[in-house]
Short mmCIF file of C-alpha atoms and ligand atoms in Angstrom, two decimals:
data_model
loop_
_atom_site.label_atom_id
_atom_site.label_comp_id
_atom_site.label_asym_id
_atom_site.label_seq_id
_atom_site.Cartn_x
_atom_site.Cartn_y
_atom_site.Cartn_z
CA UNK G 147 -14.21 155.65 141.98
CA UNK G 148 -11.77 152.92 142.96
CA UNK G 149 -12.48 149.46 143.21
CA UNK G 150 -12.33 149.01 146.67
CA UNK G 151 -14.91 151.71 148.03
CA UNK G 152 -18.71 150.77 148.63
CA UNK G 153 -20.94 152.44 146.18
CA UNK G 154 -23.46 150.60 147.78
CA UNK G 155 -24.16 149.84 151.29
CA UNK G 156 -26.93 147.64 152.42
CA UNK G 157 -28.14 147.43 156.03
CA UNK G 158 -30.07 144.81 157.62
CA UNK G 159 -31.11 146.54 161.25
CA UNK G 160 -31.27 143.41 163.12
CA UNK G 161 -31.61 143.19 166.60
CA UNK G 162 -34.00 145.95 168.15
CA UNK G 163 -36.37 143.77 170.53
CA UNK G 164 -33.36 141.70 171.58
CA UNK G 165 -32.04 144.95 173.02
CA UNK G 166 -35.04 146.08 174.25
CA UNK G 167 -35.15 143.07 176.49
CA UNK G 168 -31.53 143.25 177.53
CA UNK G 169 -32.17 146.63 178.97
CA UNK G 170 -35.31 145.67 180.84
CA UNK G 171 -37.67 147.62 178.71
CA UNK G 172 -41.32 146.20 179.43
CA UNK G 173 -42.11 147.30 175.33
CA UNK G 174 -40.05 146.08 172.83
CA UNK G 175 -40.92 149.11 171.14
CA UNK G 176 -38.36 150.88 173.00
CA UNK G 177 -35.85 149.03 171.19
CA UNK G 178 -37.12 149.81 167.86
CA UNK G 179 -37.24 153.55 169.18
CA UNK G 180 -33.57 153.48 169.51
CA UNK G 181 -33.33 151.67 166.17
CA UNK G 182 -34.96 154.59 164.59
CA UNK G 183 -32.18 157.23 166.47
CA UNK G 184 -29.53 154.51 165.06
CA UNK G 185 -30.55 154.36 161.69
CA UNK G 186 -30.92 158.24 161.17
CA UNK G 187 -26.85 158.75 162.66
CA UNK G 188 -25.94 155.69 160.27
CA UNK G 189 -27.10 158.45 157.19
CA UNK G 190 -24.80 160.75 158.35
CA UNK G 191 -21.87 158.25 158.92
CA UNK G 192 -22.28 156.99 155.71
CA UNK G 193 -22.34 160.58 154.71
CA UNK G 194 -18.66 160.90 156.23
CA UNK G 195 -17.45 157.77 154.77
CA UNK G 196 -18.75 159.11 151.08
CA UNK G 197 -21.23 156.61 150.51
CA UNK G 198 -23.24 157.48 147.83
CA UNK G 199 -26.30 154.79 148.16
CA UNK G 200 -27.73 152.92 151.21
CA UNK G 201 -30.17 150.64 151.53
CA UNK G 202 -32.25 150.02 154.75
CA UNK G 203 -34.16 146.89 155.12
CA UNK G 204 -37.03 148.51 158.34
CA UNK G 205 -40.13 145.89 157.92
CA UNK G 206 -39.92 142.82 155.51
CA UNK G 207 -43.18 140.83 154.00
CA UNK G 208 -42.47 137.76 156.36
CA UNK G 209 -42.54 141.00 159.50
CA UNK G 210 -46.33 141.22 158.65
CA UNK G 211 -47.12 137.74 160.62
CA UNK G 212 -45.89 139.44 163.90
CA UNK G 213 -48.63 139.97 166.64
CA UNK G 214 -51.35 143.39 165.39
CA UNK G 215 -49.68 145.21 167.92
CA UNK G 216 -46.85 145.25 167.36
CA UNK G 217 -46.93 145.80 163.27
CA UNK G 218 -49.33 149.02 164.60
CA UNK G 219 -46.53 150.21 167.05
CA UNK G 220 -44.48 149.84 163.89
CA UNK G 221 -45.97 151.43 161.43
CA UNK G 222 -47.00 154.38 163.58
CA UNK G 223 -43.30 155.09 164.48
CA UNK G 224 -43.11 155.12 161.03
CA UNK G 225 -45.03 157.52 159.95
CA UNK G 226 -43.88 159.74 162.94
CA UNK G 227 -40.38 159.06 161.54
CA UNK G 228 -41.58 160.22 158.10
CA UNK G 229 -43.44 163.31 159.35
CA UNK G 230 -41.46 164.82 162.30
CA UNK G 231 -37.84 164.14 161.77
CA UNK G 232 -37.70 164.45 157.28
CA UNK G 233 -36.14 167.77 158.55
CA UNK G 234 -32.97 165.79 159.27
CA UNK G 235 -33.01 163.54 156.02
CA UNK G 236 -33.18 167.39 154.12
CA UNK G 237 -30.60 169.10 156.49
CA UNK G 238 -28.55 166.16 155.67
CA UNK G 239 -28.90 166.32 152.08
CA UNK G 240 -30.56 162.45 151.75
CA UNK G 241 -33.15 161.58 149.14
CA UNK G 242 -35.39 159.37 150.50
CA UNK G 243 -37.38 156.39 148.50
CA UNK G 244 -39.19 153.93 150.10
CA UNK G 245 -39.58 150.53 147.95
CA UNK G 246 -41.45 147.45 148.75
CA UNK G 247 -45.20 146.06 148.60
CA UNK G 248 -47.38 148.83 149.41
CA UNK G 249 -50.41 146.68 148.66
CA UNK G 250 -50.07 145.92 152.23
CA UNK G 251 -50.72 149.33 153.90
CA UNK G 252 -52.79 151.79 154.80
CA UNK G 253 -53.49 154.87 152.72
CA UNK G 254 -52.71 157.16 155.56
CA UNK G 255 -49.39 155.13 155.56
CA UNK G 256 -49.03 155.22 151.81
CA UNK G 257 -49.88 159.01 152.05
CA UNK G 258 -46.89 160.11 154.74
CA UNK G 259 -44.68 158.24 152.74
CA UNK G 260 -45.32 159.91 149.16
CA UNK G 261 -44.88 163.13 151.03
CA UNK G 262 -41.74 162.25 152.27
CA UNK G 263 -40.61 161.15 149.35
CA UNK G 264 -41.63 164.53 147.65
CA UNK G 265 -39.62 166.42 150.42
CA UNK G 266 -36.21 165.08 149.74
CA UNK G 267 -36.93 164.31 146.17
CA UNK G 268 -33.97 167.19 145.51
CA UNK G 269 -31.35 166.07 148.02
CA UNK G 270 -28.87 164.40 146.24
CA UNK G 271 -25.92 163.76 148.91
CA UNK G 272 -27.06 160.38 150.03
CA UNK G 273 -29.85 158.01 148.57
CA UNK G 274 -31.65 155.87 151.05
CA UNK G 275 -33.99 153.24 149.71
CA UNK G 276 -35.91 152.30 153.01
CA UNK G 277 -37.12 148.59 152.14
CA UNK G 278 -40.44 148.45 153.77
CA UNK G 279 -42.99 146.14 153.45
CA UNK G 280 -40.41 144.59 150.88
CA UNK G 281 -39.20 140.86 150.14
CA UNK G 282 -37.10 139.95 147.75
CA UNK G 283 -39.02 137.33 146.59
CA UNK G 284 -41.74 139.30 146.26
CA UNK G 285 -39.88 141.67 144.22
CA UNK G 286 -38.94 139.45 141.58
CA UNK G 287 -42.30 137.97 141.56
CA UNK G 288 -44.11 141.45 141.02
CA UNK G 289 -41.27 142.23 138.35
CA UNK G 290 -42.10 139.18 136.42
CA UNK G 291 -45.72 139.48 136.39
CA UNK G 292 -44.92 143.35 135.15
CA UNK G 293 -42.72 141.74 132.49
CA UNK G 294 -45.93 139.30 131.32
CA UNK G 295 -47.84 142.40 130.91
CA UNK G 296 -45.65 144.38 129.36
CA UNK G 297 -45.44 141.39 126.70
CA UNK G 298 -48.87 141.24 126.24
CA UNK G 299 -49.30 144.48 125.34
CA UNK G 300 -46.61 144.55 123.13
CA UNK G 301 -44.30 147.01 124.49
CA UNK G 302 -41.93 144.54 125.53
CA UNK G 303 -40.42 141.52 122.92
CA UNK G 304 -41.27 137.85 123.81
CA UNK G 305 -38.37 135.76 124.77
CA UNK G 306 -35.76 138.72 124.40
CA UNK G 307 -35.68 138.71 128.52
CA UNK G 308 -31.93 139.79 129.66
CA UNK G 309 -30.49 140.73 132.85
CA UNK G 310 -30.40 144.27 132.29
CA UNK G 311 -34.11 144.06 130.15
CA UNK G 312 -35.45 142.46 133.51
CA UNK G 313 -33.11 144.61 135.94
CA UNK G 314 -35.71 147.72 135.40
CA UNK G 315 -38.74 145.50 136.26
CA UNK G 316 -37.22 145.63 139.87
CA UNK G 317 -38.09 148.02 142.59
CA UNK G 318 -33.55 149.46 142.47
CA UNK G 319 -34.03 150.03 138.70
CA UNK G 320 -30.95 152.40 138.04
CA UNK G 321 -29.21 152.16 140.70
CA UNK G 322 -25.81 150.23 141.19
CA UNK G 323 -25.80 146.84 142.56
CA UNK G 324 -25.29 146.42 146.80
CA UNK G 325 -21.47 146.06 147.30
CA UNK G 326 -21.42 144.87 151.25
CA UNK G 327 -24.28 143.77 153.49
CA UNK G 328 -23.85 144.87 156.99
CA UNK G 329 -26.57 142.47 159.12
CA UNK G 330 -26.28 143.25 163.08
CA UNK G 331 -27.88 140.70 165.50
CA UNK G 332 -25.83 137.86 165.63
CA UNK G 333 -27.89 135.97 162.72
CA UNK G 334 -25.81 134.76 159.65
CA UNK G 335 -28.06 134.79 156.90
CA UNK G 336 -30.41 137.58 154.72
CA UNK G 337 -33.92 137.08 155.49
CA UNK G 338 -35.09 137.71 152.06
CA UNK G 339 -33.38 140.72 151.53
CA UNK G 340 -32.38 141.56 147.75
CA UNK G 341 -31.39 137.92 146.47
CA UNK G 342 -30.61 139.69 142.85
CA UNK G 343 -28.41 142.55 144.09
CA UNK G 344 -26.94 141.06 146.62
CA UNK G 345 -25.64 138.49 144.50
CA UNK G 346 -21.53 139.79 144.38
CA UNK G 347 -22.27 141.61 147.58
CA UNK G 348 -19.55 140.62 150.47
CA UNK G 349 -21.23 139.73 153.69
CA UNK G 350 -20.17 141.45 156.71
CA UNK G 351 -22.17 139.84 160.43
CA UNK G 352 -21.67 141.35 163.74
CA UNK G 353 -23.13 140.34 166.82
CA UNK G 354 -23.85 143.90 168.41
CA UNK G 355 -27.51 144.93 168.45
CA UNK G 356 -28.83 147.13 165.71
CA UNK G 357 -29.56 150.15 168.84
CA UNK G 358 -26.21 149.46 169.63
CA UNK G 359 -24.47 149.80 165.97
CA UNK G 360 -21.70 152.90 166.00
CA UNK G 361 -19.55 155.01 163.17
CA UNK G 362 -16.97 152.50 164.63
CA UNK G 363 -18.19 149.30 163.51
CA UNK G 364 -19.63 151.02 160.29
CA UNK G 365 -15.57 151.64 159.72
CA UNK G 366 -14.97 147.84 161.25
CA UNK G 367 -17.02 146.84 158.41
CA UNK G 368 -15.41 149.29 155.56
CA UNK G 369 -11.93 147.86 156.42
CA UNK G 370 -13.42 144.17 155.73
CA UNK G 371 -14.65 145.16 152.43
CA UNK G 372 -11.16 146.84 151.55
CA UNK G 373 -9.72 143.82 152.46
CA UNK G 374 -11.79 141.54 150.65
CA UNK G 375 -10.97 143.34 147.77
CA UNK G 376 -6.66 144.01 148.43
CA UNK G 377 -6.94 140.55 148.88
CA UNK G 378 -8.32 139.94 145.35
CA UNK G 379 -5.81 142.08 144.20
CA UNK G 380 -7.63 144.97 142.72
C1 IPE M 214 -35.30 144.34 163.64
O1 IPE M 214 -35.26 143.96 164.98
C2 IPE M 214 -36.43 145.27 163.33
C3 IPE M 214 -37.54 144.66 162.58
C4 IPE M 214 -37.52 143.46 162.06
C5 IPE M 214 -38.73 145.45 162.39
P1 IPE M 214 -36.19 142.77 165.52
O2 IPE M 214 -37.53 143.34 165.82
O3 IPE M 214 -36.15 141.63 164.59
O4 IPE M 214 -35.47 142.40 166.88
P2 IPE M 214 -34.95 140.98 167.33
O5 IPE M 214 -34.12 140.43 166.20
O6 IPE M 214 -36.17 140.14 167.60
O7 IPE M 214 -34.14 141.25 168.57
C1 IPE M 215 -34.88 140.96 159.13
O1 IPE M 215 -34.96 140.74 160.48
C2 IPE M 215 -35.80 142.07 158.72
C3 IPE M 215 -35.44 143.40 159.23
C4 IPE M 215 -34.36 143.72 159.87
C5 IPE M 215 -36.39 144.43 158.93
P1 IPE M 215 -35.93 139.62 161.09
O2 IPE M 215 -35.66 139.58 162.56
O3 IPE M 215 -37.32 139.88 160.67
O4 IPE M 215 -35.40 138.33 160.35
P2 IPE M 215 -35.43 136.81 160.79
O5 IPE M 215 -36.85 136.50 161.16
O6 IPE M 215 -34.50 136.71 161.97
O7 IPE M 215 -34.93 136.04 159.61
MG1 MG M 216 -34.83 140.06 164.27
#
């Protein structure tokens, strides 16, 4: 694979109650509605640009302090997303994996989600990690304290730790690094979202609303990343 395709795409779906407003919804659930239609089309254009891996960050740890009703609302589209439309993730060929703290959940929500996961666990055309529930802090924090068990019981060696020993401690074990970070929204930063693999990633920001976000702009941001790298010379 050349140098200057993404192997890796991550997504942070910024945006959705913003738009919600904009178009006078009264329920900014409308907005996250749309984000839902969005982010199911973004599979398939990633699918056309041959995109192996994408990454989807739907509900981070800090997302949990928003109002009960809300994080309901949430989680129920959720769930409807996992039970009525995994017949598009299958007819599209996309394994789906869902990674983050699922401490935090529900058993019902826990439930839909292995189920899911067992649907598409044979699709191999696209693999989506949803990132739900997840922080990346959190992540490296639950890797660590796997680590410190894995040393006390002697299955791991005691001050051996490398970055590829620790890399399978983390919730992307074997899968590549994120090349580019796509974040819609306007906002310029990555709200906790994978500080280790993100760490060579180049950082693409657009303004538009994540309802709004088109095969377009997914090209847009493509062409930035090719550029990056003719730039670099490779
Ligand atoms: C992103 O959109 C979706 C989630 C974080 C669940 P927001 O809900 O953050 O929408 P804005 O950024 O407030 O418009
Ligand atoms: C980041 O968006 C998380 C998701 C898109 C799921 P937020 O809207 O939660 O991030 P902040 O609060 O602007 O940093
Ligand atoms: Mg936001």
């Amino acid at each position: 694979m050349a140098e200057n395709t993404v192997r890796h795409l991550g997504v942070i779906m910024d945006g959705n109650r913003r738009w919600a407003k904009q178009h006078m919804f009264e329920s900014v659930m409308r907005g996250h509605e749309k984000g839902v239609d969005t982010f199911i089309d973004l599979c398939e254009w990633c699918e056309n640009a041959g995109i192996p891996y994408l990454t989807v960050y739907a509900f981070s740890t800090e997302n949990w302090k928003r109002s009960q009703k809300e994080v309901s609302d949430l989680f129920k589209l959720m769930r409807r997303f996992f039970v009525e439309e995994i017949h598009r993730c299958i007819e599209m060929g996309v394994r789906v994996r869902c990674i983050g703290n699922f401490d935090l959940m529900t058993e019902e929500d826990r439930r839909v989600i292995r189920e899911a996961e067992e649907k598409t666990k044979n699709e191999s055309t696209l693999r989506l990690q949803i990132a739900l529930s997840y922080g990346g802090r959190d992540e490296i924090l639950r890797a660590a304290m796997r680590y410190a068990s894995d040393v006390k019981r002697g299955t791991e060696a005691e001050g051996e730790l490398t970055e590829e020993s620790f890399e399978k401690y983390l919730y992307t074990a074997g899968i590549p690094d994120i090349d580019l970070v796509i974040r819609t929204g306007g906002d310029r930063r990555l709200s906790n979202f994978f500080p280790w693999q993100t760490t060579y990633a180049d950082l693409y920001f657009t303004d538009v609303l994540w309802p709004d976000f088109s095969e377009k702009l997914l090209a847009e941001a493509l062409d930035y990343y090719r550029s990056v790298k003719i730039n670099k010379g490779k």
